[in-house]
GROMACS .gro file of C-alpha atoms in nm:
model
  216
    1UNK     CA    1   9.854   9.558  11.505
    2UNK     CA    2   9.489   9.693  11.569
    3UNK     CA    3   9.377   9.393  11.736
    4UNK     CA    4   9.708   9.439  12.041
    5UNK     CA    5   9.545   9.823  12.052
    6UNK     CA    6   9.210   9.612  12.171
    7UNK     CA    7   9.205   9.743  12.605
    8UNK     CA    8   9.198   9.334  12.668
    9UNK     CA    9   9.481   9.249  12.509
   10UNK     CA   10   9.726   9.230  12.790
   11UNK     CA   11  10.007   9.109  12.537
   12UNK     CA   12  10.080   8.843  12.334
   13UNK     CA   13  10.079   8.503  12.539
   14UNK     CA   14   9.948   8.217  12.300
   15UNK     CA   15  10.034   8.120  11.999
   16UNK     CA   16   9.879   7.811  11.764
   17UNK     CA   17  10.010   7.568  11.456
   18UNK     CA   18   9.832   7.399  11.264
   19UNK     CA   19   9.883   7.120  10.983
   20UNK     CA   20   9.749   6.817  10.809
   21UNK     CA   21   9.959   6.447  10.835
   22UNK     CA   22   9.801   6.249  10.595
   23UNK     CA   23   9.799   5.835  10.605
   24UNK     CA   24  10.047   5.702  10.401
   25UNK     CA   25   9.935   5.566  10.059
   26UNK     CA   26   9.573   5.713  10.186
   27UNK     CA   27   9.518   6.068  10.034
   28UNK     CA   28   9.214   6.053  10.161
   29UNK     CA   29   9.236   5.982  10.533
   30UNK     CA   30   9.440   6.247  10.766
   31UNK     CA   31   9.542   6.389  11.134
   32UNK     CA   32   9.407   6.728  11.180
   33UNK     CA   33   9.593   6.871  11.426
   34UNK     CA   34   9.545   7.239  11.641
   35UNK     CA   35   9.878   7.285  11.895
   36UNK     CA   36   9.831   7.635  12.085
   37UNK     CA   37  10.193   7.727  12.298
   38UNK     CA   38  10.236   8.009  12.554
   39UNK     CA   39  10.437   8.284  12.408
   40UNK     CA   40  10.724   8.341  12.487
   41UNK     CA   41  10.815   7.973  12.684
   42UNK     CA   42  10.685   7.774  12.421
   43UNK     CA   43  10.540   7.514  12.603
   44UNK     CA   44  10.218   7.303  12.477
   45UNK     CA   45   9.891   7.420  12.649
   46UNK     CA   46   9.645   7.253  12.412
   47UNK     CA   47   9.656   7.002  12.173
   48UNK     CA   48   9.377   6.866  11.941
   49UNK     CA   49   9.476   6.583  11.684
   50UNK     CA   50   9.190   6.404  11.458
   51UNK     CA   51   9.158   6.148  11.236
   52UNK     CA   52   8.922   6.294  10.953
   53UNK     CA   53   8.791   6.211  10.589
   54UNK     CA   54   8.939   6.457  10.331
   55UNK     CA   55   8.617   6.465  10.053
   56UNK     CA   56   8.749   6.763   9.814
   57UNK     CA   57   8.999   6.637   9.539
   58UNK     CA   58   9.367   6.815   9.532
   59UNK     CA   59   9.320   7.088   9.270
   60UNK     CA   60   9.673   7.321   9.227
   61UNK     CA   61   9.602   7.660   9.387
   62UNK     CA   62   9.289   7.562   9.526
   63UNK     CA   63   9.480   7.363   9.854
   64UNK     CA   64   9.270   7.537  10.136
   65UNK     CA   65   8.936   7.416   9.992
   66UNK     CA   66   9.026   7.029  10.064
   67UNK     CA   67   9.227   7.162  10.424
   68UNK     CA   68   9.072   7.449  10.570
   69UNK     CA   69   8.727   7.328  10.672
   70UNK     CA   70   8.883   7.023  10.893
   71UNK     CA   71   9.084   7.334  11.021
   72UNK     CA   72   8.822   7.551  11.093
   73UNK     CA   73   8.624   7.206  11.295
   74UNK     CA   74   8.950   7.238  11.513
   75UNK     CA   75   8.975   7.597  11.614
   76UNK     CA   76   8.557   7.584  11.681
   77UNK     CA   77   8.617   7.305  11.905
   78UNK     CA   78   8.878   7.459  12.095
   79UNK     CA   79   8.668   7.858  12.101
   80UNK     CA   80   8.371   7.561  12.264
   81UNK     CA   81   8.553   7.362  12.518
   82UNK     CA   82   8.875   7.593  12.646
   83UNK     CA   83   8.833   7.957  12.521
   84UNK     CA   84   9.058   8.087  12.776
   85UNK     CA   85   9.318   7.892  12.564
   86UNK     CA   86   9.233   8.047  12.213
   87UNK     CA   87   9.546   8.132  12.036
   88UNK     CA   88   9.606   8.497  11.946
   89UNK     CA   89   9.759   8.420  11.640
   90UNK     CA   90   9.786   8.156  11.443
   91UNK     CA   91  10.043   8.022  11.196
   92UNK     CA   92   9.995   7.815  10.937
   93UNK     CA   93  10.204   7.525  10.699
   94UNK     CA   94  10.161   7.710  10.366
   95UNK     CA   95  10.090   8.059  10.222
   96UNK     CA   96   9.897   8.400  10.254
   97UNK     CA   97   9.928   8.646   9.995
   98UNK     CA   98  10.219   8.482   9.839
   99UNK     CA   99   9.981   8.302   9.636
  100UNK     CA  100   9.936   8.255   9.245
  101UNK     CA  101   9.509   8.421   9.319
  102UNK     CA  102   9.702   8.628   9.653
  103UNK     CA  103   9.470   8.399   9.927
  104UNK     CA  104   9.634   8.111  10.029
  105UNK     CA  105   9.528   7.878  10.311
  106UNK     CA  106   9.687   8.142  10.585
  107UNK     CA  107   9.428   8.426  10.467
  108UNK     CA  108   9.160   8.148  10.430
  109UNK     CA  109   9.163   8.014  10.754
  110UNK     CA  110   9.195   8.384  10.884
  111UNK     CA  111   8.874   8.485  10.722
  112UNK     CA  112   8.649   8.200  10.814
  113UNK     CA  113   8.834   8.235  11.249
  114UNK     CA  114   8.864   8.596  11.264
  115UNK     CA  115   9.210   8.502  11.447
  116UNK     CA  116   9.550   8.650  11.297
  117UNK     CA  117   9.734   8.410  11.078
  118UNK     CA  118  10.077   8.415  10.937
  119UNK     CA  119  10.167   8.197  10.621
  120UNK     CA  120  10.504   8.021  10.675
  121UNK     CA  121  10.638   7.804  10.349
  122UNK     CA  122  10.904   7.565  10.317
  123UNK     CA  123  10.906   7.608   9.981
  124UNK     CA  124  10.856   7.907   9.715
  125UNK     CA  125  10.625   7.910   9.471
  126UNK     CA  126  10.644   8.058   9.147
  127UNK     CA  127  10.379   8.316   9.196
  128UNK     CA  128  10.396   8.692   9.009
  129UNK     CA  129  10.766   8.630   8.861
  130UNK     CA  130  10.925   8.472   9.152
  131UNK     CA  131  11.128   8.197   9.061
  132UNK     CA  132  11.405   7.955   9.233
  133UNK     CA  133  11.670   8.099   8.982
  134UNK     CA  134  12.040   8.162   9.060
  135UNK     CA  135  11.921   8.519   9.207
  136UNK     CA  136  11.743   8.371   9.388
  137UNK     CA  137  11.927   8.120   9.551
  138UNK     CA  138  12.256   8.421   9.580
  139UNK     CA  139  11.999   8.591   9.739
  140UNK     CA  140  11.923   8.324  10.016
  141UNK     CA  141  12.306   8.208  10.013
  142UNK     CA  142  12.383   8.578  10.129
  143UNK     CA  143  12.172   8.520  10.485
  144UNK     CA  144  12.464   8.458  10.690
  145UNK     CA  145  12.303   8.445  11.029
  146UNK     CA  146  11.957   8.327  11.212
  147UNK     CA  147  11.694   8.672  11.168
  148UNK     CA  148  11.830   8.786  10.837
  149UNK     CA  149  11.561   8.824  10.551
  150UNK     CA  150  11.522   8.962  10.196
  151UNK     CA  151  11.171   9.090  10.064
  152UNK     CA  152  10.985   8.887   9.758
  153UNK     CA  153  10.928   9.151   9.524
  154UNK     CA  154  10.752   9.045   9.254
  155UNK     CA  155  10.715   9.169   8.890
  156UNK     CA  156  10.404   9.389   8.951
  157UNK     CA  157  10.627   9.520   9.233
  158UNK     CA  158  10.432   9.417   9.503
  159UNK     CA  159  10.649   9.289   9.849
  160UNK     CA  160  10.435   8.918   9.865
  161UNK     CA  161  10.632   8.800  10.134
  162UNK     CA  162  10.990   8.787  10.288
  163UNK     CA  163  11.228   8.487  10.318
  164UNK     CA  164  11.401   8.430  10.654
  165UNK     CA  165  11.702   8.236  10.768
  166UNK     CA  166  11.534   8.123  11.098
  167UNK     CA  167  11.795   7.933  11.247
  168UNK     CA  168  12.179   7.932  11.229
  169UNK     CA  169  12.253   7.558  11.175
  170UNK     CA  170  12.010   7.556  10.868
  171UNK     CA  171  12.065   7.706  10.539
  172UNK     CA  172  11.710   7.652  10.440
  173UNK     CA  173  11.514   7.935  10.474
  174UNK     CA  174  11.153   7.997  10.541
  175UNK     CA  175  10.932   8.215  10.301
  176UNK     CA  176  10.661   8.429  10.534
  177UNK     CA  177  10.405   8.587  10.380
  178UNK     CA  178  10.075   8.741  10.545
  179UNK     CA  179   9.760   8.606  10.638
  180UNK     CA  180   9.506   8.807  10.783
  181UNK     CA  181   9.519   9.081  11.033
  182UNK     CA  182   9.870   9.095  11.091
  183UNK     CA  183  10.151   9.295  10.913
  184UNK     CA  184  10.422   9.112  10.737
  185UNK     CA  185  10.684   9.293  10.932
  186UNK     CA  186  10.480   9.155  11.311
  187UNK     CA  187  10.444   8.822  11.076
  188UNK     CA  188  10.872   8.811  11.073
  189UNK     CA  189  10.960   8.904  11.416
  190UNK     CA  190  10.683   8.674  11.548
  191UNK     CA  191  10.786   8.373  11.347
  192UNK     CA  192  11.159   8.480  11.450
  193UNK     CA  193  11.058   8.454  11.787
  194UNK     CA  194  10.929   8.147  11.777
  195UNK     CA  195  11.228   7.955  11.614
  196UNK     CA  196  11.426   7.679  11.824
  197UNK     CA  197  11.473   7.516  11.504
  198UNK     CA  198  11.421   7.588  11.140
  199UNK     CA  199  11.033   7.564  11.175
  200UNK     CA  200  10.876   7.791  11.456
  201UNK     CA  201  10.748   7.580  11.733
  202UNK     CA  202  10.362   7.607  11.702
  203UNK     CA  203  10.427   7.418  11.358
  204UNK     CA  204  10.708   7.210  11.448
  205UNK     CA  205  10.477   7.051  11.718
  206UNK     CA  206  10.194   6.998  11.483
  207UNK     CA  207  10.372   6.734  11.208
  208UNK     CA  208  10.525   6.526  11.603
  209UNK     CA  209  10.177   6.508  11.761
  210UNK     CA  210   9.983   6.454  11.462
  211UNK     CA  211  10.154   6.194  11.363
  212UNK     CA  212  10.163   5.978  11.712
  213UNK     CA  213   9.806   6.011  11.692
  214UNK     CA  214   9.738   5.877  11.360
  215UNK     CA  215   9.976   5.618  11.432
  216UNK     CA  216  10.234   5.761  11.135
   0.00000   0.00000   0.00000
């Protein structure tokens, strides 16, 4: 990627997660939560979990509006008080480019922090043809083993994103898709690498600490 070509960049060594918990029964109220891990142990060097006041309504496609600003509070706070511990890249519950408008939160969030983000789904969404069909689910039954993908080509013929078997004890894949500044093949191998589990650490972390803090 351009920015690991940057003479500072001694390698890759941190890596953030971030996510929303909401309150239960409260759409309104939520943990905002910023977990940055050193790459490649994984361990926690910085966590930042807040209780904040979500204002925008839910609108379909239009997610990042009502999460991203609470997100971008988090990262700012973090560049302020410990920018030695600013994570290179960042990746992100929810989408990039694999997107019904092609800028989900991932490339949101990217834009407004400059930092790389990666978009990492649980789910698929029925963007430019794609569809949970019986191909589809052939397709994911064929990953046999933890690191195997398939590309999600689209109808226009556009590669939106790949799905990955991250882990060998879970059938469930993960659907990657970029964010900003970082290729979709670096978006794979990093979200490979950061697999214990189904759901790459930085995120994993996110939902566990969140929720302690707002008492969920």
């Amino acid at each position: 990627e351009q920015w690991q070509t940057d003479p500072r960049f001694g390698g890759l060594e941190r890596v953030g997660g971030v996510d929303l918990s909401y309150v239960k029964g409260d759409e309104s109220r939520a943990c905002a939560s910023l977990v940055v891990l050193s790459y490649p142990a994984l361990e926690v060097l910085y966590q930042d979990c807040r209780m904040v006041t979500i204002s925008a309504p839910y609108v379909a496609g239009f997610l990042a509006f009502r999460e991203v600003p609470v997100l971008v509070e988090a990262v700012r706070r973090l560049q302020q008080e410990k920018p030695q511990l600013e994570p290179q890249v960042l990746l992100v519950d929810g989408n990039g480019l694999l997107h019904p408008r092609g800028f989900g939160t991932a490339c949101h969030l990217g834009v407004l922090t400059d930092l790389p983000c990666v978009g990492v789904a649980k789910n698929l969404l029925h963007v430019d043809g794609l569809v949970r069909d019986e191909l589809h689910r052939e397709q994911v039954r064929s990953l046999q083993s933890s690191g195997e993908t398939f590309p999600l080509t689209g109808t226009s013929g556009k590669v939106l994103g790949m799905v990955l078997r991250s882990y060998n004890n879970s059938s469930k894949p993960l659907y990657i898709s970029v964010g900003h500044r970082v290729s979709l093949g670096t978006a794979v191998r990093l979200v490979r690498a950061c697999c214990r589990f189904r759901i790459p650490e930085p995120i994993r972390q996110v939902p566990a600490r969140g929720g302690l803090a707002a008492g969920l």
